[in-house]
Coordinates of C-alpha atoms and ligand atoms in Angstrom, one line a residue:
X87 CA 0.0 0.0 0.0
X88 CA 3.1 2.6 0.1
X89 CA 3.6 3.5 -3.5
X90 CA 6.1 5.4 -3.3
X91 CA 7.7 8.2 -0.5
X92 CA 7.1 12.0 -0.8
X93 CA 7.5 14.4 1.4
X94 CA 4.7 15.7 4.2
X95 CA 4.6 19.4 5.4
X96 CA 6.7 18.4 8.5
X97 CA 9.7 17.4 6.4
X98 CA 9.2 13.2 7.2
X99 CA 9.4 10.7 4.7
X100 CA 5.6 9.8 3.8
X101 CA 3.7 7.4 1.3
X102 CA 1.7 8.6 -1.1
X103 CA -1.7 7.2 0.3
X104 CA -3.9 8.8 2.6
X105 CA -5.2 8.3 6.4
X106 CA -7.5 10.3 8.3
X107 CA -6.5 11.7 11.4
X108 CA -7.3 13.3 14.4
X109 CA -5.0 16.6 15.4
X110 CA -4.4 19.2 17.8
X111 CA -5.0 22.5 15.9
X112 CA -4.6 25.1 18.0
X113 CA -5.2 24.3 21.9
X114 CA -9.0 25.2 23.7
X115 CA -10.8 24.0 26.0
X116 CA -12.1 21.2 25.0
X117 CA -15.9 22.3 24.7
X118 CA -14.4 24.6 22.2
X119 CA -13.0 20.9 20.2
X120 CA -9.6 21.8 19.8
X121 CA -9.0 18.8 17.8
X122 CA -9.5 18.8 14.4
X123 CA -10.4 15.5 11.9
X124 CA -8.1 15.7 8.6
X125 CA -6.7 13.9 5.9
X126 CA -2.9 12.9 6.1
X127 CA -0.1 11.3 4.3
X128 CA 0.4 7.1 5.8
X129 CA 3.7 7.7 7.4
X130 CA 6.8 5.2 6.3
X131 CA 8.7 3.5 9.0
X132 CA 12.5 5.0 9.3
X133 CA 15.0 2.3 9.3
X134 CA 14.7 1.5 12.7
X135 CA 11.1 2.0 12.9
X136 CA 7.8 -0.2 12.3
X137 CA 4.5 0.8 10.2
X138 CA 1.3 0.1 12.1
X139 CA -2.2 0.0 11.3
X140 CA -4.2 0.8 14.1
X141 CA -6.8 -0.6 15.7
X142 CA -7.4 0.6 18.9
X143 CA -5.9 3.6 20.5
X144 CA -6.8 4.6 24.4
X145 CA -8.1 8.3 25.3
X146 CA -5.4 9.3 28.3
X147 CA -5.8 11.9 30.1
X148 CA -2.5 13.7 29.2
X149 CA -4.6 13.5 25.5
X150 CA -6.7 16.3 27.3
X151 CA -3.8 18.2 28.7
X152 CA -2.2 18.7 25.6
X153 CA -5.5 19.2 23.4
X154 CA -6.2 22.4 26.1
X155 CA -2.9 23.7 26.8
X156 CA -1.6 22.6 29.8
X157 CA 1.2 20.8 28.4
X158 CA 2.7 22.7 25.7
X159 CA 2.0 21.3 22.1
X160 CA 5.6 20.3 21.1
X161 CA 4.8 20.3 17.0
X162 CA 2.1 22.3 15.4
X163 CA -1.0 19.5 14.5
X164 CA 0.6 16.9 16.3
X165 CA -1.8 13.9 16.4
X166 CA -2.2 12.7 20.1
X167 CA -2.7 9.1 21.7
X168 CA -0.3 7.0 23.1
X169 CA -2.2 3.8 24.3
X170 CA -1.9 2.4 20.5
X171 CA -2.7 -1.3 19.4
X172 CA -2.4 -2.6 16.1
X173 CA -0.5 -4.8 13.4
X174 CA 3.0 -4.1 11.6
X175 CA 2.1 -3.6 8.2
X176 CA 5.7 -2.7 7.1
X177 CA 9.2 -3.1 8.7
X178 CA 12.4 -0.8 8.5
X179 CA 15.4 -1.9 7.1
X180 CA 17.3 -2.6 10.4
X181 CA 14.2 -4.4 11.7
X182 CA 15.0 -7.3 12.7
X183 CA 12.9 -8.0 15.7
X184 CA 9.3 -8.2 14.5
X185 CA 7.4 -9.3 11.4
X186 CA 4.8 -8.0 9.3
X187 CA 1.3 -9.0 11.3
X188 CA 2.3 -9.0 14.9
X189 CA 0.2 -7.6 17.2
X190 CA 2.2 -4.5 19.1
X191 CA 1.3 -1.9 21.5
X192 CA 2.9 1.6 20.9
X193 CA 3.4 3.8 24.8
X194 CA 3.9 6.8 25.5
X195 CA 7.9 6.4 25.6
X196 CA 8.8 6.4 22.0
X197 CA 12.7 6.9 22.2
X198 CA 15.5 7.9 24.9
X199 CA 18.8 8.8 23.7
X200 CA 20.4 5.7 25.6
X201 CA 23.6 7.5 26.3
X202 CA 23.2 9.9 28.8
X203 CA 23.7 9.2 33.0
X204 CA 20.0 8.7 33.7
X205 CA 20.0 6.1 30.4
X206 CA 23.3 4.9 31.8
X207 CA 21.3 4.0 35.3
X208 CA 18.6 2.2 34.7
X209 CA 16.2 5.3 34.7
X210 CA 15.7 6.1 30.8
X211 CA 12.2 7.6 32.3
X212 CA 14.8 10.6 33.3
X213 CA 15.9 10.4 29.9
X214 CA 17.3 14.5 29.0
X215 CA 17.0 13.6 25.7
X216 CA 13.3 11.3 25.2
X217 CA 10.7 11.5 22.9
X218 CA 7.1 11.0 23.4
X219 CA 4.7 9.3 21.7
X220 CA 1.7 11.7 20.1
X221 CA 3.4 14.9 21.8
X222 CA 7.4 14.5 19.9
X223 CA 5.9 12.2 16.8
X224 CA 2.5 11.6 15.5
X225 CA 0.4 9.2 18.0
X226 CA -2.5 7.2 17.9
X227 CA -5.5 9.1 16.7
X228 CA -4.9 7.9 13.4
X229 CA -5.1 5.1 10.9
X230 CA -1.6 4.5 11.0
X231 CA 1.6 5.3 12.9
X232 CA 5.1 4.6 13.1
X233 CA 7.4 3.4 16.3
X234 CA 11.0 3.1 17.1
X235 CA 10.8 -0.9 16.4
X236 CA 12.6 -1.2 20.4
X237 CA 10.3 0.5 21.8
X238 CA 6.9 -1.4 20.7
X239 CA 5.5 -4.1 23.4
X240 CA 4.6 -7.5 22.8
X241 CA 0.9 -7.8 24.0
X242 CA -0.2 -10.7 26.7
X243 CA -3.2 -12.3 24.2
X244 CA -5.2 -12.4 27.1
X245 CA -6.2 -9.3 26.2
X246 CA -8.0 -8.1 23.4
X247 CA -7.0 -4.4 21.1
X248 CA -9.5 -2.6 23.1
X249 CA -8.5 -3.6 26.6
X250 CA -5.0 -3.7 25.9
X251 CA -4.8 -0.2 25.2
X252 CA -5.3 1.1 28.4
X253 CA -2.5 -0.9 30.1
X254 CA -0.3 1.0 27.6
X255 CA 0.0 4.2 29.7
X256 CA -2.7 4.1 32.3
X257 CA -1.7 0.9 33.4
X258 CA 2.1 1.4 33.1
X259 CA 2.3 4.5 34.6
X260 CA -0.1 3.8 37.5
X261 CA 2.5 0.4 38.4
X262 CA 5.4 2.6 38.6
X263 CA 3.3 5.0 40.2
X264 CA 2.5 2.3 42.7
X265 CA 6.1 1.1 43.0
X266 CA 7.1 4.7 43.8
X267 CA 5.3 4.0 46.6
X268 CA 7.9 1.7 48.4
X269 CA 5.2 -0.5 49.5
X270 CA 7.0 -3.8 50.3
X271 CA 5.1 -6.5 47.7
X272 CA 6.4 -8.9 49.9
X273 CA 5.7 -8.4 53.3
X274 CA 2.7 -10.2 55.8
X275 CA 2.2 -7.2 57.6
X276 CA -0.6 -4.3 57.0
X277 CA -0.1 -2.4 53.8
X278 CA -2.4 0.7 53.9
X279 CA -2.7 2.3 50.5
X280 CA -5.1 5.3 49.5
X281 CA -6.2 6.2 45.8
X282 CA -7.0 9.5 45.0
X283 CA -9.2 9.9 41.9
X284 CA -10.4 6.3 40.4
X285 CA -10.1 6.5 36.4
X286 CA -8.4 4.5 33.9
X287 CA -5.2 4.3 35.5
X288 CA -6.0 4.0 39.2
X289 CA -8.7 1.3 38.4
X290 CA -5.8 -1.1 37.2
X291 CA -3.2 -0.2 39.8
X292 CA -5.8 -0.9 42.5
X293 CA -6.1 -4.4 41.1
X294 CA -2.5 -5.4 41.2
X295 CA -2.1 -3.6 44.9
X296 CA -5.0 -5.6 46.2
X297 CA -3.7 -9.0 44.7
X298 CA -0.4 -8.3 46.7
X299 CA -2.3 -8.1 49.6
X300 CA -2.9 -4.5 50.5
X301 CA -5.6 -3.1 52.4
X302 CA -7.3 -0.7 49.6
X303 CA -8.7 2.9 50.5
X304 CA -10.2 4.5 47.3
X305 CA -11.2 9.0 47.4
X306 CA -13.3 9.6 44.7
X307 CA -16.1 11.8 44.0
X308 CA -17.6 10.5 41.3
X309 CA -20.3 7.7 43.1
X310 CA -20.1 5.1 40.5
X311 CA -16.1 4.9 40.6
X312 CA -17.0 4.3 43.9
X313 CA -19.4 1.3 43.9
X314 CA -16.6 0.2 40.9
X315 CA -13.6 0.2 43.6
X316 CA -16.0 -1.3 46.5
X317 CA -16.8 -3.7 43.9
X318 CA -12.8 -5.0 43.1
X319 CA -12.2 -5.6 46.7
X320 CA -11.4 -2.0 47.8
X321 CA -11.7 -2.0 51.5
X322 CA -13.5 1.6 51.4
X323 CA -14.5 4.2 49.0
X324 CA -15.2 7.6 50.4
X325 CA -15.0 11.6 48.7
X326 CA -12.5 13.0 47.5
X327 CA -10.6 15.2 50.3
X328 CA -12.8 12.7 53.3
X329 CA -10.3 11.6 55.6
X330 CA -10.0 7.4 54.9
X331 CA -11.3 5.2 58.1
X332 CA -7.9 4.4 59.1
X333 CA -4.0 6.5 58.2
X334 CA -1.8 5.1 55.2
X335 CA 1.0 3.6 54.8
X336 CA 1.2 5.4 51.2
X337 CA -1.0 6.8 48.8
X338 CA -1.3 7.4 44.7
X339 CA -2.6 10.6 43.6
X340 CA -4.1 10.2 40.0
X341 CA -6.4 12.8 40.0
X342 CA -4.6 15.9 38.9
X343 CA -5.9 17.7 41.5
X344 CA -3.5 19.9 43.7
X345 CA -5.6 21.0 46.1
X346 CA -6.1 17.2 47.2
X347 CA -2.4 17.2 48.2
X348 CA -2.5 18.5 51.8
X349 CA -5.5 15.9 52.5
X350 CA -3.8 13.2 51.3
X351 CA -0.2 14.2 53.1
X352 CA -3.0 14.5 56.3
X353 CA -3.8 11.0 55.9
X354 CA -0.7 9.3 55.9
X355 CA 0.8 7.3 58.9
X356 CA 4.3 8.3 60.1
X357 CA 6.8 8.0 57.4
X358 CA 4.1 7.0 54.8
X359 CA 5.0 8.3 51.1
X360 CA 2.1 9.9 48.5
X361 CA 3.1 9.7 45.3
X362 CA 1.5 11.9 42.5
X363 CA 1.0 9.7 39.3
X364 CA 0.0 12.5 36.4
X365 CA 2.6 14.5 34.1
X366 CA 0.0 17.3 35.2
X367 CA -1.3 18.5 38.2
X368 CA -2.9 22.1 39.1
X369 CA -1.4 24.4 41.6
X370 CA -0.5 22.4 45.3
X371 CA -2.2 24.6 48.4
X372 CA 0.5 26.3 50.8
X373 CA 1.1 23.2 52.8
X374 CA 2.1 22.9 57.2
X375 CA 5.0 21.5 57.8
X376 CA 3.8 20.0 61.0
X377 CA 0.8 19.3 59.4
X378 CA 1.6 17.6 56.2
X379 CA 5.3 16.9 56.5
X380 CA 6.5 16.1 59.6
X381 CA 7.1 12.8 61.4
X382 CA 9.0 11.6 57.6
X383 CA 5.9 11.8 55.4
X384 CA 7.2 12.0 51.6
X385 CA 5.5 13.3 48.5
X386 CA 7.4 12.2 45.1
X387 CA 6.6 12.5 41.4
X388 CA 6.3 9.6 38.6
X389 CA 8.0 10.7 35.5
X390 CA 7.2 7.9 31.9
X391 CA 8.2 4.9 32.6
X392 CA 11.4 2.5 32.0
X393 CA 10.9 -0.1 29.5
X394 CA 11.4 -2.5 31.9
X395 CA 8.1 -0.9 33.7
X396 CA 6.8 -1.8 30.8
X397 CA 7.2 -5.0 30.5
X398 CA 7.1 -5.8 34.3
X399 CA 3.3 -4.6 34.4
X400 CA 2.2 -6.4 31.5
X401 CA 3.5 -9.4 32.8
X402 CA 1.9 -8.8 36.0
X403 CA -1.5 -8.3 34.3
X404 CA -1.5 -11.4 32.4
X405 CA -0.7 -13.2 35.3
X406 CA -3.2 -11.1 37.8
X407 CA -5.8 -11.7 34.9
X408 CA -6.4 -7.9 35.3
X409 CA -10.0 -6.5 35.1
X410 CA -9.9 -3.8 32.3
X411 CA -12.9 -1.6 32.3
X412 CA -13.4 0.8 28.6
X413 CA -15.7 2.5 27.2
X414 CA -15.4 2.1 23.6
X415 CA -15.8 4.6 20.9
X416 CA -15.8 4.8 17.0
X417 CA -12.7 6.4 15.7
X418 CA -15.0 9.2 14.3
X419 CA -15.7 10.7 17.6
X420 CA -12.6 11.1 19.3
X421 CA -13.8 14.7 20.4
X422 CA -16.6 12.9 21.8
X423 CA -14.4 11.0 24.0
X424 CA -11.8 13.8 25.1
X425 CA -14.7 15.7 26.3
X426 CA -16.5 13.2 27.9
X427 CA -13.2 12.4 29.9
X428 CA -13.1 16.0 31.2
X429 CA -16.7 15.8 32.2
X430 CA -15.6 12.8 34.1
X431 CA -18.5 10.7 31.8
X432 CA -16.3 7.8 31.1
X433 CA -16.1 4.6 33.0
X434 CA -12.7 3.2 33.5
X435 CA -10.6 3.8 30.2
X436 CA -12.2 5.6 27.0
X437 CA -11.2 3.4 23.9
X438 CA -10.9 4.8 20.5
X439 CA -11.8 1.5 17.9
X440 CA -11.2 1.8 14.0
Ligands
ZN1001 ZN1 19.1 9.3 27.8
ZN1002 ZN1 -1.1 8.6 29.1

């Protein structure tokens, strides 16, 4: 199907046929649909790339930052999603690692320079020189897309395109998230753990703390994510600043939320840790040190993901037999579904399907 190469506006090497896609014209709120349906040229893989046609691509949140501005668009029309399944319809020529037809998921980590210290240490999340998948390079809303051929996942066929989008970011970056916690996987003892905010990404990180045995308190406003955590095993569900039935050991904020910061700090236990899980997060309340801090409680960021999170969590998932709740989509109302995530109308994780 790739006749022959041209040239798009962006410089890249393209085919010559055509894909729709969906792209972030110029950034709005999102009742003002900032993102715009159009035709483009089918992208062609660079040498150490892979061609995929798309079947399912998830709606993440940080879709919605960038669509409205709160993370700076890094290329003009950049085509967001980064929770991408499909098939390899064509290989680069230094692929050697994949074949036409397999099934791949494409993250939100698309390169890392692999050179510099943080690459050197095991953290390629701290990457100074990374790229990001529909922010850097052309994502998911889209018939096709390319990927650095290294950076594609092998899929656990226990779960199908739709459901295995979400794990892409939202469940990726909720496990390191909940590894950032320190909470020891392997101890008897009480593990307390709070959720703040229970969408796409908490819903799956819930699942894996409660199969390692933690006691699971869930702070949600929205009713339904409620009776949904209650309904996995979660020991409570309550609002969103309410004060959990008993203090924390640690706790994940996903909302992206600041002003739920100083609650959640006030419900840890002595030297408990809250890690916030989002690239984004509005502005954090002047805090008390005696308050919030004191006594050795933490707060700590999550920043992308290693590979090896990667891989780690989809593991884990096959093996949990992970619960992945989507609402699905047609590929024609993306809009639809980035504003129905900011109205906070989705359950679990929107799904766009071709
Ligand atoms: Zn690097
Ligand atoms: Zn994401």
């Amino acid at each position: 199907m790739l006749a022959s190469a041209g040239r798009d506006e962006d410089g890249g090497d393209v085919g010559n046929d055509t894909m729709r896609a969906w792209v972030v014209g110029r950034p709005a709120p999102v009742d003002e649909h900032p993102l715009r349906l159009v035709d483009r040229a089918v992208p062609r893989p660079n040498a150490n790339e892979v061609l995929v046609r798309i079947t399912a691509c998830g709606v993440c949140r940080t879709d919605l930052h960038l669509a409205e501005g709160d993370l700076a668009p890094r290329r003009p029309g950049v085509v967001p999603g980064h929770e991408v399944v499909g098939r390899i319809d064509a290989l680069g020529d230094d692929v050697t690692d994949h074949d036409v037809g397999d099934r791949v998921g494409i993250p939100w980590l698309r390169s890392t320079c692999g050179t510099c210290r943080f690459c050197a240490a095991d953290a390629e999340n701290l990457c100074l020189r990374p790229a990001f998948t529909g922010w850097d390079a052309d994502g998911g809303y889209a018939q096709w897309c390319t990927v650095p051929a290294g950076y594609a996942y092998r899929l656990p066929d226990a779960f199908d395109d739709e459901h295995a989008a979400p794990l892409l970011c939202a469940g990726i970056i909720g496990f390191r998230a909940l590894r950032r916690t320190g909470l020891d996987t392997t101890a008897t003892g009480d593990r307390r753990l709070g959720i703040y905010g229970f969408g796409a990404s908490a819903h799956l990180a819930a699942q894996v703390a409660l199969h390692e045995g933690a006691t699971v308190h869930v702070m949600t406003r929205d009713p339904d994510a409620q009776r949904r955590a209650l309904a996995l095993g979660c020991a409570s569900a309550q609002n969103a600043s309410d004060a959990p039935p008993e203090p924390l050991d640690a706790a994940v904020l996903f909302a992206p939320v600041g002003t739920l910061v100083p609650p959640a700090l006030e419900a840890l236990d002595r030297g408990g840790t809250l890690v916030v899980a989002g690239i984004h997060l509005s502005d954090i309340p002047t805090l008390d040190y005696q308050r919030h801090l004191f006594q050795e409680r933490r707060i700590v960021s999550t920043t992308a993901n290693t590979r090896a999170d990667g891989r780690a969590f989809l593991d884990a998932a096959a093996e949990i037999g992970i619960r992945v709740t989507t609402t699905p989509y047609p590929f024609d109302h993306a809009d639809v579904a980035l504003a129905d995530l900011a109205h906070d109308r989705v359950q679990g994780a929107a799904v766009l399907l071709a």
